[in-house]
Short mmCIF file of C-alpha atoms and ligand atoms in Angstrom, two decimals:
data_model
loop_
_atom_site.label_atom_id
_atom_site.label_comp_id
_atom_site.label_asym_id
_atom_site.label_seq_id
_atom_site.Cartn_x
_atom_site.Cartn_y
_atom_site.Cartn_z
CA MET A 1 -78.50 -79.28 -134.27
CA HIS A 2 -79.74 -80.66 -131.02
CA LYS A 3 -78.93 -79.75 -127.84
CA TYR A 4 -76.83 -82.68 -127.22
CA SER A 5 -75.08 -82.72 -130.50
CA ILE A 6 -74.13 -79.45 -129.93
CA ILE A 7 -72.52 -80.28 -126.86
CA ALA A 8 -70.66 -83.16 -128.56
CA PHE A 9 -69.53 -80.57 -131.15
CA LYS A 10 -68.35 -78.31 -128.57
CA ARG A 11 -66.46 -81.30 -126.86
CA THR A 12 -65.00 -82.35 -130.25
CA LEU A 13 -63.62 -78.68 -130.89
CA VAL A 14 -61.99 -78.49 -127.32
CA ILE A 15 -60.46 -82.03 -128.04
CA ILE A 16 -59.20 -80.64 -131.51
CA SER A 17 -57.93 -77.64 -130.24
CA LEU A 18 -55.94 -79.51 -127.46
CA ALA A 19 -54.61 -81.88 -129.97
CA LEU A 20 -53.64 -78.64 -132.06
CA ALA A 21 -52.13 -77.11 -128.84
CA SER A 22 -50.32 -80.15 -128.01
CA ARG A 23 -48.93 -80.36 -131.50
CA ALA A 24 -47.88 -76.60 -131.26
CA TYR A 25 -44.18 -75.40 -131.17
CA ARG A 26 -41.88 -77.93 -129.61
CA CYS A 27 -38.19 -77.47 -128.72
CA ALA A 28 -35.46 -80.39 -128.71
CA ASN A 29 -32.65 -77.90 -127.65
CA GLU A 30 -31.74 -74.30 -126.74
CA ASP A 31 -31.21 -73.47 -130.45
CA ASP A 32 -34.73 -74.01 -130.87
CA CYS A 33 -35.13 -71.30 -128.50
CA SER A 34 -33.03 -68.81 -130.15
CA LEU A 35 -30.37 -69.37 -127.38
CA ASN A 36 -32.54 -66.97 -125.58
CA GLY A 37 -33.94 -69.44 -123.09
CA ILE A 38 -33.69 -72.99 -121.99
CA CYS A 39 -35.68 -75.82 -123.53
CA THR A 40 -37.65 -77.93 -120.75
CA ALA A 41 -38.12 -81.48 -120.16
CA CYS A 42 -41.77 -81.09 -122.03
CA GLY A 43 -40.42 -79.32 -125.00
CA ARG A 44 -41.50 -75.86 -124.39
CA CYS A 45 -38.85 -72.94 -124.23
CA GLN A 46 -38.52 -71.27 -120.86
CA CYS A 47 -37.12 -67.72 -122.18
CA ASP A 48 -34.93 -65.61 -120.57
CA PRO A 49 -36.20 -62.18 -119.08
CA GLY A 50 -36.58 -59.85 -122.08
CA TRP A 51 -37.56 -62.42 -124.69
CA THR A 52 -40.92 -64.04 -125.33
CA SER A 53 -42.68 -65.95 -127.97
CA ASP A 54 -42.56 -70.10 -128.59
CA ASP A 55 -39.20 -69.93 -129.60
CA CYS A 56 -38.26 -67.12 -127.36
CA GLY A 57 -37.33 -65.13 -130.88
CA LYS A 58 -39.17 -61.80 -129.87
CA LEU A 59 -37.97 -58.97 -127.81
CA ASP A 60 -40.66 -58.66 -124.64
CA LEU A 61 -41.21 -54.94 -125.54
CA GLN A 62 -43.18 -52.80 -123.00
CA PRO A 63 -45.26 -49.51 -123.57
CA ALA A 64 -42.82 -46.58 -124.48
CA THR A 65 -43.17 -43.22 -123.05
CA ARG A 66 -43.54 -40.24 -125.29
CA TRP A 67 -40.90 -37.80 -125.25
CA THR A 68 -38.39 -39.81 -123.61
CA GLY A 69 -35.39 -40.93 -125.47
CA TYR A 70 -33.87 -38.36 -127.51
CA ASN A 71 -36.52 -35.99 -129.69
CA HIS A 72 -35.66 -32.56 -130.42
CA THR A 73 -36.63 -32.47 -133.82
CA ASN A 74 -38.80 -29.37 -132.71
CA VAL A 75 -35.81 -27.48 -132.32
CA THR A 76 -34.91 -24.43 -134.58
CA ARG A 77 -31.95 -21.99 -134.41
CA PRO A 78 -31.24 -19.04 -136.64
CA ASP A 79 -28.02 -20.73 -138.23
CA TYR A 80 -29.93 -23.95 -139.26
CA TYR A 81 -30.52 -24.06 -143.04
CA SER A 82 -33.76 -25.98 -142.74
CA ALA A 83 -36.62 -26.02 -139.78
CA LYS A 84 -37.60 -29.80 -141.08
CA GLY A 85 -34.81 -31.62 -139.17
CA GLY A 86 -34.41 -29.73 -135.90
CA ASN A 87 -31.84 -31.80 -133.85
CA SER A 88 -32.74 -34.81 -135.50
CA SER A 89 -30.79 -37.75 -134.54
CA TRP A 90 -30.45 -41.28 -135.41
CA GLY A 91 -30.05 -44.26 -132.97
CA GLY A 92 -27.74 -44.42 -129.92
CA GLN A 93 -26.06 -45.96 -127.14
CA ILE A 94 -26.95 -45.85 -123.23
CA VAL A 95 -24.05 -45.84 -121.33
CA ARG A 96 -24.31 -45.66 -117.37
CA ASP A 97 -21.86 -43.34 -115.78
CA GLN A 98 -19.17 -45.22 -113.89
CA GLN A 99 -18.86 -42.67 -111.04
CA ASP A 100 -22.39 -41.32 -110.66
CA ASN A 101 -25.01 -44.14 -110.64
CA SER A 102 -27.86 -41.93 -111.45
CA LEU A 103 -26.67 -40.36 -114.69
CA PHE A 104 -26.94 -41.87 -117.99
CA HIS A 105 -25.34 -40.90 -121.29
CA LEU A 106 -26.62 -41.23 -124.73
CA ILE A 107 -24.22 -41.48 -127.44
CA THR A 108 -25.76 -40.76 -130.43
CA SER A 109 -25.44 -39.35 -134.17
CA GLN A 110 -27.09 -35.98 -134.75
CA PHE A 111 -27.18 -33.90 -137.82
CA ALA A 112 -26.14 -30.27 -137.79
CA ARG A 113 -27.92 -27.02 -139.12
CA GLY A 114 -31.49 -28.80 -139.34
CA CYS A 115 -30.38 -30.75 -142.18
CA GLY A 116 -32.03 -34.18 -140.88
CA LEU A 117 -31.31 -37.66 -141.90
CA SER A 118 -31.18 -36.98 -145.52
CA GLY A 119 -28.10 -34.76 -145.07
CA TRP A 120 -26.54 -37.11 -142.98
CA ARG A 121 -23.25 -37.31 -145.01
CA PRO A 122 -21.45 -34.83 -144.38
CA PHE A 123 -23.97 -33.00 -141.83
CA SER A 124 -23.57 -35.81 -139.08
CA THR A 125 -21.81 -35.39 -135.64
CA VAL A 126 -21.28 -37.62 -132.94
CA ILE A 127 -22.89 -36.09 -129.60
CA ARG A 128 -23.23 -37.07 -125.90
CA ALA A 129 -26.50 -36.30 -124.26
CA GLU A 130 -27.31 -37.13 -120.60
CA SER A 131 -30.29 -38.23 -118.52
CA ARG A 132 -31.13 -37.99 -114.69
CA THR A 133 -34.32 -39.74 -115.17
CA GLY A 134 -33.09 -43.38 -116.01
CA PRO A 135 -31.76 -45.21 -119.21
CA ALA A 136 -35.08 -44.29 -120.88
CA GLY A 137 -34.51 -40.50 -120.52
CA PRO A 138 -35.53 -37.86 -121.88
CA TYR A 139 -31.66 -37.31 -122.60
CA HIS A 140 -30.56 -33.52 -122.97
CA TYR A 141 -27.78 -32.26 -125.11
CA ALA A 142 -24.57 -31.96 -123.36
CA GLN A 143 -21.52 -32.16 -125.86
CA GLU A 144 -20.38 -32.74 -129.33
CA LEU A 145 -17.87 -35.35 -129.25
CA PHE A 146 -17.02 -35.45 -133.08
CA GLY A 147 -17.98 -32.74 -135.32
CA THR A 148 -19.15 -33.21 -139.27
CA PHE A 149 -18.88 -35.67 -140.81
CA HIS A 150 -18.78 -38.64 -138.21
CA HIS A 151 -21.66 -40.72 -137.83
CA ASN A 152 -22.77 -44.48 -136.54
CA PRO A 153 -21.24 -44.40 -132.92
CA THR A 154 -21.20 -47.75 -131.06
CA VAL A 155 -19.44 -47.41 -127.57
CA VAL A 156 -17.97 -50.28 -125.37
CA TRP A 157 -16.41 -50.51 -122.39
CA SER A 158 -13.06 -52.78 -122.49
CA PRO A 159 -12.07 -54.03 -119.15
CA ALA A 160 -8.58 -55.09 -120.43
CA ASP A 161 -7.93 -51.56 -121.46
CA GLU A 162 -9.96 -50.05 -118.92
CA ARG A 163 -11.12 -47.59 -121.56
CA TYR A 164 -14.39 -46.68 -123.59
CA LEU A 165 -13.68 -47.66 -127.19
CA LEU A 166 -15.78 -45.73 -129.89
CA TYR A 167 -16.01 -46.97 -133.18
CA SER A 168 -17.78 -44.59 -136.17
CA ILE A 169 -17.39 -43.89 -139.45
CA GLY A 170 -16.38 -40.75 -141.30
CA ILE A 171 -13.80 -38.15 -141.47
CA ASP A 172 -13.18 -34.52 -140.59
CA ALA A 173 -15.02 -32.31 -143.10
CA GLU A 174 -16.64 -29.07 -143.90
CA THR A 175 -20.14 -28.56 -144.64
CA PRO A 176 -21.60 -26.75 -147.59
CA THR A 177 -23.69 -23.49 -147.26
CA HIS A 178 -27.01 -25.54 -147.71
CA CYS A 179 -28.38 -28.66 -146.68
CA ALA A 180 -26.87 -31.53 -149.02
CA SER A 181 -25.86 -34.83 -149.48
CA TYR A 182 -22.74 -36.22 -150.27
CA LYS A 183 -21.65 -39.63 -151.82
CA TRP A 184 -18.38 -40.85 -149.98
CA SER A 185 -17.06 -44.28 -149.32
CA ASN A 186 -17.69 -45.21 -145.73
CA ASN A 187 -14.82 -46.68 -143.18
CA ILE A 188 -14.57 -47.55 -139.82
CA SER A 189 -12.31 -46.01 -137.06
CA VAL A 190 -11.97 -46.46 -133.48
CA SER A 191 -11.18 -43.79 -130.65
CA SER A 192 -10.69 -44.43 -126.82
CA ALA A 193 -11.06 -42.76 -123.70
CA SER A 194 -11.28 -43.12 -119.98
CA ASP A 195 -14.07 -41.25 -119.46
CA VAL A 196 -17.30 -40.55 -121.91
CA ARG A 197 -16.83 -37.06 -121.85
CA GLY A 198 -13.48 -37.48 -123.40
CA PRO A 199 -10.75 -36.56 -124.40
CA TRP A 200 -11.06 -39.16 -127.19
CA THR A 201 -8.07 -40.27 -128.86
CA SER A 202 -8.13 -39.26 -132.78
CA PRO A 203 -10.05 -41.60 -134.60
CA GLN A 204 -7.83 -44.59 -136.19
CA LEU A 205 -8.93 -46.04 -139.33
CA VAL A 206 -9.80 -49.98 -138.67
CA THR A 207 -11.47 -51.36 -142.10
CA ASN A 208 -13.52 -50.31 -144.91
CA GLY A 209 -17.51 -50.58 -144.35
CA THR A 210 -20.05 -49.38 -142.22
CA ASN A 211 -22.05 -50.19 -139.25
CA PRO A 212 -19.30 -50.95 -136.61
CA ALA A 213 -20.52 -53.29 -133.74
CA PRO A 214 -17.84 -54.14 -131.21
CA TRP A 215 -17.89 -56.42 -128.40
CA PRO A 216 -15.08 -57.09 -126.18
CA ALA A 217 -14.13 -60.82 -125.89
CA TRP A 218 -12.92 -60.42 -122.40
CA SER A 219 -14.49 -62.52 -119.33
CA GLU A 220 -13.29 -62.98 -115.86
CA GLU A 221 -12.27 -66.65 -116.70
CA ALA A 222 -10.24 -65.31 -120.01
CA PRO A 223 -9.39 -61.80 -119.29
CA THR A 224 -8.27 -61.12 -123.35
CA SER A 225 -7.82 -57.75 -124.80
CA GLN A 226 -9.40 -59.39 -128.17
CA ILE A 227 -12.07 -57.26 -129.75
CA VAL A 228 -14.59 -58.46 -131.80
CA LEU A 229 -16.20 -56.39 -134.57
CA ALA A 230 -19.36 -57.23 -136.80
CA VAL A 231 -20.05 -54.93 -139.67
CA GLU A 232 -22.87 -54.47 -142.27
CA ASP A 233 -23.97 -57.63 -143.76
CA ASN A 234 -22.80 -59.41 -140.27
CA LYS A 235 -19.38 -60.00 -141.16
CA ILE A 236 -17.27 -60.44 -138.13
CA PHE A 237 -13.65 -59.26 -137.58
CA THR A 238 -11.49 -59.86 -134.71
CA ALA A 239 -8.18 -58.17 -133.20
CA ASN A 240 -5.87 -58.94 -130.67
CA ARG A 241 -6.05 -55.41 -129.21
CA TRP A 242 -8.50 -52.41 -130.16
CA ASP A 243 -5.52 -50.51 -131.62
CA ASP A 244 -3.29 -52.93 -133.10
CA GLY A 245 -4.12 -51.80 -136.33
CA THR A 246 -5.04 -55.25 -138.20
CA TYR A 247 -8.76 -56.38 -137.91
CA GLN A 248 -8.95 -59.96 -139.38
CA LEU A 249 -12.20 -61.06 -141.22
CA ALA A 250 -13.20 -64.03 -139.08
CA GLN A 251 -16.72 -64.93 -140.11
CA THR A 252 -18.76 -64.17 -143.05
CA MET A 253 -22.48 -65.58 -143.15
CA SER A 254 -22.99 -68.78 -145.31
CA TRP A 255 -26.15 -67.33 -146.77
CA ASN A 256 -26.77 -64.67 -149.43
CA THR A 257 -26.19 -61.37 -147.64
CA SER A 258 -26.76 -59.23 -151.11
CA ASP A 259 -29.11 -56.21 -151.35
CA TYR A 260 -32.56 -57.22 -151.94
CA SER A 261 -32.08 -60.90 -150.83
CA ASP A 262 -34.50 -62.30 -148.09
CA HIS A 263 -31.40 -62.16 -145.90
CA TRP A 264 -30.80 -58.56 -146.46
CA THR A 265 -29.84 -56.70 -143.45
CA GLU A 266 -27.83 -53.44 -142.29
CA ASP A 267 -27.23 -52.07 -138.49
CA PRO A 268 -25.93 -55.16 -136.65
CA PHE A 269 -25.62 -54.97 -132.93
CA LEU A 270 -23.44 -57.85 -131.48
CA TRP A 271 -23.30 -59.06 -127.90
CA ARG A 272 -22.42 -62.31 -126.05
CA ASP A 273 -24.88 -63.63 -123.43
CA LYS A 274 -24.63 -64.91 -119.80
CA ARG A 275 -24.01 -68.75 -121.52
CA GLY A 276 -21.27 -67.41 -123.71
CA ASN A 277 -23.53 -67.42 -126.89
CA TRP A 278 -23.40 -64.78 -129.55
CA HIS A 279 -26.18 -62.64 -130.91
CA ILE A 280 -27.01 -59.87 -133.45
CA LEU A 281 -29.71 -57.68 -133.80
CA CYS A 282 -29.99 -56.05 -136.90
CA HIS A 283 -32.33 -53.86 -139.26
CA TRP A 284 -33.98 -56.78 -141.61
CA MET A 285 -34.96 -55.26 -145.01
CA ILE A 286 -37.37 -57.91 -145.73
CA ASP A 287 -39.90 -55.47 -146.84
CA ILE A 288 -37.80 -53.49 -149.18
CA ALA A 289 -37.05 -56.63 -150.70
CA VAL A 290 -40.70 -57.82 -151.24
CA HIS A 291 -42.50 -54.68 -151.29
CA GLY A 292 -40.16 -52.15 -151.80
CA VAL A 293 -40.90 -50.17 -148.61
CA LYS A 294 -39.20 -49.72 -145.42
CA TYR A 295 -41.78 -51.18 -142.89
CA PRO A 296 -43.23 -53.04 -140.89
CA ARG A 297 -40.90 -56.15 -140.37
CA VAL A 298 -37.82 -54.39 -139.54
CA GLY A 299 -35.82 -56.44 -136.36
CA GLY A 300 -34.19 -59.48 -137.09
CA HIS A 301 -32.03 -61.84 -134.59
CA LEU A 302 -29.11 -63.99 -135.30
CA PHE A 303 -27.30 -66.61 -132.88
CA SER A 304 -24.50 -68.73 -132.79
CA ARG A 305 -23.03 -70.84 -130.14
CA ASP A 306 -19.34 -70.14 -131.48
CA LEU A 307 -18.15 -66.74 -133.17
CA THR A 308 -17.33 -68.49 -136.40
CA GLY A 309 -19.66 -71.31 -136.03
CA ASP A 310 -23.08 -72.00 -137.66
CA TRP A 311 -25.06 -68.82 -137.25
CA THR A 312 -28.85 -69.04 -137.42
CA PHE A 313 -31.01 -66.40 -139.10
CA LYS A 314 -34.84 -67.77 -138.95
CA LEU A 315 -36.18 -64.84 -141.20
CA GLN A 316 -38.76 -63.77 -138.58
CA GLU A 317 -39.27 -60.33 -137.12
CA VAL A 318 -37.88 -59.62 -133.55
CA TYR A 319 -40.10 -56.36 -133.33
CA ASN A 320 -42.03 -54.52 -136.21
CA THR A 321 -42.63 -50.72 -136.65
CA THR A 322 -45.34 -50.47 -134.48
CA VAL A 323 -44.73 -48.92 -130.97
CA HIS A 324 -47.34 -49.01 -128.20
CA PHE A 325 -47.06 -45.84 -125.60
CA THR A 326 -47.94 -45.42 -122.07
CA ASP A 327 -50.59 -42.94 -122.97
CA GLY A 328 -52.49 -45.87 -124.46
CA GLY A 329 -51.55 -44.38 -128.20
CA ARG A 330 -49.97 -46.42 -130.92
CA THR A 331 -47.51 -44.97 -133.52
CA ASP A 332 -46.74 -47.04 -136.76
CA TYR A 333 -43.38 -45.58 -137.95
CA TYR A 334 -42.28 -45.29 -141.55
CA ARG A 335 -38.57 -46.38 -140.33
CA ARG A 336 -37.20 -47.98 -137.59
CA GLU A 337 -33.56 -48.93 -137.79
CA ARG A 338 -30.10 -48.95 -135.75
CA PRO A 339 -31.24 -51.05 -133.04
CA LYS A 340 -28.76 -51.48 -129.89
CA LEU A 341 -29.71 -52.99 -126.47
CA PHE A 342 -28.90 -51.78 -122.85
CA PHE A 343 -28.26 -54.35 -120.38
CA SER A 344 -28.56 -55.12 -116.78
CA ASP A 345 -25.30 -54.91 -115.23
CA ASP A 346 -25.73 -57.63 -112.68
CA GLY A 347 -23.53 -59.91 -115.06
CA LEU A 348 -26.91 -61.69 -116.25
CA LEU A 349 -27.10 -59.11 -119.44
CA THR A 350 -30.73 -58.92 -119.25
CA PRO A 351 -31.86 -56.64 -121.99
CA MET A 352 -33.65 -53.76 -120.27
CA PHE A 353 -34.04 -50.81 -123.09
CA LEU A 354 -34.33 -51.21 -127.03
CA VAL A 355 -32.91 -47.81 -128.65
CA ASN A 356 -33.61 -47.11 -132.35
CA GLY A 357 -33.29 -44.59 -134.92
CA VAL A 358 -36.92 -43.80 -135.90
CA GLN A 359 -38.68 -41.58 -138.62
CA GLU A 360 -42.47 -40.88 -138.64
CA PHE A 361 -44.23 -40.84 -141.99
CA ASN A 362 -44.49 -37.80 -143.90
CA SER A 363 -41.65 -36.23 -141.69
CA SER A 364 -38.06 -35.68 -142.81
CA ALA A 365 -36.98 -35.40 -138.75
CA SER A 366 -35.80 -38.05 -137.12
CA TYR A 367 -35.37 -39.16 -133.49
CA THR A 368 -34.10 -41.71 -130.84
CA LEU A 369 -36.61 -43.83 -129.52
CA ILE A 370 -36.06 -45.66 -126.42
CA GLN A 371 -38.56 -48.49 -125.42
CA PRO A 372 -38.44 -50.20 -122.18
CA ILE A 373 -38.05 -54.40 -122.47
CA GLY A 374 -39.73 -56.91 -119.80
CA ASP A 375 -40.53 -56.56 -116.27
CA GLY A 376 -36.86 -55.55 -115.57
CA ALA A 377 -36.86 -52.04 -117.01
C1 NAG B 1 -41.19 -36.28 -131.40
O1 NAG B 1 -41.15 -35.00 -131.63
C2 NAG B 1 -42.09 -34.53 -132.73
C3 NAG B 1 -42.14 -32.91 -132.74
O2 NAG B 1 -40.96 -32.39 -133.48
C4 NAG B 1 -43.53 -35.11 -132.34
O3 NAG B 1 -44.52 -34.72 -133.12
C5 NAG B 1 -43.56 -36.44 -131.89
O4 NAG B 1 -44.70 -36.79 -131.27
C6 NAG B 1 -42.36 -36.90 -130.71
N1 NAG B 1 -42.49 -38.35 -130.72
C7 NAG B 1 -42.17 -38.73 -129.30
C8 NAG B 1 -42.52 -40.61 -129.34
O5 NAG B 1 -42.18 -38.38 -128.32
C1 NAG B 2 -40.47 -28.97 -128.07
O1 NAG B 2 -41.10 -29.95 -127.45
C2 NAG B 2 -41.12 -30.26 -125.93
C3 NAG B 2 -41.83 -31.30 -125.53
O2 NAG B 2 -43.08 -31.41 -125.48
C4 NAG B 2 -41.74 -28.68 -125.30
O3 NAG B 2 -40.92 -28.83 -124.10
C5 NAG B 2 -40.20 -27.87 -125.96
O4 NAG B 2 -40.91 -26.22 -125.57
C6 NAG B 2 -40.75 -27.66 -127.75
N1 NAG B 2 -40.05 -26.84 -128.17
C7 NAG B 2 -40.29 -26.07 -129.38
C8 NAG B 2 -39.12 -25.27 -129.69
O5 NAG B 2 -41.29 -26.07 -129.82
C1 NAG B 3 -29.36 -28.62 -130.68
O1 NAG B 3 -27.94 -29.18 -130.98
C2 NAG B 3 -27.07 -27.89 -130.76
C3 NAG B 3 -25.57 -28.49 -131.29
O2 NAG B 3 -25.88 -28.32 -132.81
C4 NAG B 3 -27.00 -27.77 -129.19
O3 NAG B 3 -26.21 -26.81 -129.06
C5 NAG B 3 -28.28 -27.58 -128.77
O4 NAG B 3 -28.35 -27.41 -127.36
C6 NAG B 3 -29.30 -28.64 -129.10
N1 NAG B 3 -30.56 -28.04 -128.41
C7 NAG B 3 -31.33 -29.06 -127.91
C8 NAG B 3 -32.60 -28.76 -127.30
O5 NAG B 3 -31.25 -30.33 -127.92
C1 NAG B 4 -12.90 -42.96 -145.34
O1 NAG B 4 -14.13 -42.17 -145.80
C2 NAG B 4 -14.22 -40.73 -146.17
C3 NAG B 4 -15.39 -40.24 -146.28
O2 NAG B 4 -16.78 -41.39 -146.56
C4 NAG B 4 -13.34 -40.86 -147.73
O3 NAG B 4 -13.13 -39.49 -147.98
C5 NAG B 4 -11.94 -41.50 -147.35
O4 NAG B 4 -11.31 -41.80 -148.72
C6 NAG B 4 -11.87 -42.89 -146.47
N1 NAG B 4 -10.82 -43.58 -146.42
C7 NAG B 4 -10.34 -44.48 -147.09
C8 NAG B 4 -9.02 -45.00 -146.70
O5 NAG B 4 -11.21 -45.44 -147.48
C1 NAG B 5 -10.83 -48.99 -148.60
O1 NAG B 5 -11.38 -48.10 -149.89
C2 NAG B 5 -10.44 -47.48 -150.25
C3 NAG B 5 -11.27 -46.22 -151.29
O2 NAG B 5 -12.45 -47.09 -151.97
C4 NAG B 5 -9.71 -48.34 -151.24
O3 NAG B 5 -8.66 -47.58 -152.05
C5 NAG B 5 -9.03 -49.37 -150.38
O4 NAG B 5 -8.25 -50.06 -151.07
C6 NAG B 5 -10.13 -49.91 -149.48
N1 NAG B 5 -9.11 -50.75 -148.49
C7 NAG B 5 -9.43 -52.22 -148.38
C8 NAG B 5 -8.60 -52.74 -147.00
O5 NAG B 5 -10.32 -52.73 -148.68
C1 NAG B 6 -28.16 -63.19 -154.14
O1 NAG B 6 -29.31 -62.28 -153.82
C2 NAG B 6 -29.48 -61.44 -155.07
C3 NAG B 6 -30.88 -60.76 -154.80
O2 NAG B 6 -31.89 -61.34 -154.49
C4 NAG B 6 -29.79 -62.20 -156.33
O3 NAG B 6 -29.66 -61.24 -157.44
C5 NAG B 6 -28.41 -62.99 -156.54
O4 NAG B 6 -28.38 -63.60 -157.82
C6 NAG B 6 -28.29 -63.93 -155.23
N1 NAG B 6 -26.87 -64.62 -155.55
C7 NAG B 6 -26.71 -65.93 -155.31
C8 NAG B 6 -25.52 -66.55 -155.33
O5 NAG B 6 -27.64 -66.51 -155.00
C1 NAG B 7 -46.49 -55.38 -135.58
O1 NAG B 7 -46.93 -56.56 -135.06
C2 NAG B 7 -48.00 -56.83 -134.23
C3 NAG B 7 -48.19 -58.15 -133.75
O2 NAG B 7 -47.05 -58.57 -133.06
C4 NAG B 7 -49.07 -56.37 -135.18
O3 NAG B 7 -50.26 -56.36 -133.94
C5 NAG B 7 -49.11 -54.79 -135.80
O4 NAG B 7 -50.22 -54.55 -136.36
C6 NAG B 7 -47.91 -54.98 -136.40
N1 NAG B 7 -47.50 -53.51 -137.20
C7 NAG B 7 -47.75 -53.25 -138.33
C8 NAG B 7 -47.61 -52.15 -138.71
O5 NAG B 7 -48.01 -54.07 -139.21
C1 NAG B 8 -48.65 -39.40 -145.62
O1 NAG B 8 -48.95 -38.20 -146.82
C2 NAG B 8 -49.91 -38.94 -147.91
C3 NAG B 8 -49.98 -38.03 -148.98
O2 NAG B 8 -48.97 -37.00 -149.07
C4 NAG B 8 -50.99 -39.61 -147.07
O3 NAG B 8 -51.78 -40.23 -148.37
C5 NAG B 8 -50.73 -40.48 -146.30
O4 NAG B 8 -52.02 -41.09 -145.62
C6 NAG B 8 -49.73 -39.83 -145.16
N1 NAG B 8 -49.49 -40.98 -144.21
C7 NAG B 8 -49.57 -40.96 -142.59
C8 NAG B 8 -49.24 -42.05 -142.06
O5 NAG B 8 -49.86 -39.74 -142.48
#
């Protein structure tokens, strides 16, 4: 090509790419920004801290630090039935101590006797671990809150009750003399305590189902004692009080939530943001539906202006199974589930850390990974 035609060609390329850029994603309203930001006059999303991408539909994840979170999979004890699981855990919730600002608690599921994730039913217990080194940990075992079989804990502070509410699944059960897996129906119970160390009230049955995700409807303007509870398949229940015994089904998603459908999810985590919009982060099981494997597209996000309104689920991943570490390394996990967020406590609810239950390839152990989000963390 002649020199001038090369320049002209390059100019054309620049013009084409500018034209493509201006035809790039444009928003018309906040829904187009996943309710995680605002839509500016020029049609671009301005994402809230912690969220990124054109439509603010991705978590702005930062490198994690190895051996933070709660990873005690290398522990073994003489009374363990297996050396494979160690003190395996599976996700968890970070709670900042109310009296002692520099103390963080992690409430998580831990499997007894080294039996690991595959022995979750009946070997799961609910434990509390502590960190003096910030919300990312590392956390150290502190206390068993509920013995076998108790699993899937979520903890919220209820301002109306001035108590912590702990939703979980399971019943008190003896464990067998070897690692095994039981098939039981799941059901959700609630306990409460004024301190995360307990004493906790005995679990009271709330509803059949699994994956409880509570959020108090309380706000300073409307100090209600109503509790909102999302469960598997993103069904949403409400109760006038945490302990009133009648959790009513308030919302079922309009799409096909069946196993193997493209909207197949589990492990919801529900919250209401600073603008009053509702969100759910969940484990999206699209790869199982499409390829029969558990990776890599695993984080889903749903949002709605009203709890019982029109929810949107855009079928795109909020995060995947790749985690970058501060040592420059990267781990692609086999499983990354049970998402939970830890928010800033300045009233803005900025997501600061993402907590997941993770399992590496070719390992039967599992642990709790905590990854920083955005600049705030
Ligand atoms: C977790 O612990 C296992 C050893 O049991 C180790 O191989 C793995 O690298 C650790 N992962 C992280 C992220 O710390
Ligand atoms: C488990 O790993 C941690 C972190 O590397 C280490 O401090 C600890 O000594 C290990 N424990 C065992 C039993 O190998
Ligand atoms: C492992 O779990 C047991 C409870 O089953 C606890 O007593 C022990 O302190 C834990 N060890 C570590 C290193 O987390
Ligand atoms: C609750 O779950 C347990 C264990 O999964 C089961 O044994 C029990 O029958 C269930 N209870 C109800 C009322 O469904
Ligand atoms: C809960 O499950 C149990 C056992 O499967 C069943 O007997 C009961 O009718 C269910 N209750 C509700 C409210 O669905
Ligand atoms: C829902 O999805 C499942 C799995 O793909 C499919 O078998 C079922 O027919 C769908 N149901 C409806 C009502 O479309
Ligand atoms: C996860 O997504 C990132 C891009 O956001 C990509 O670089 C990475 O390869 C993906 N991980 C897997 C396992 O596909
Ligand atoms: C897991 O093990 C299989 C063989 O058992 C091997 O082919 C595969 O590469 C391993 N995967 C990883 C990520 O190590």
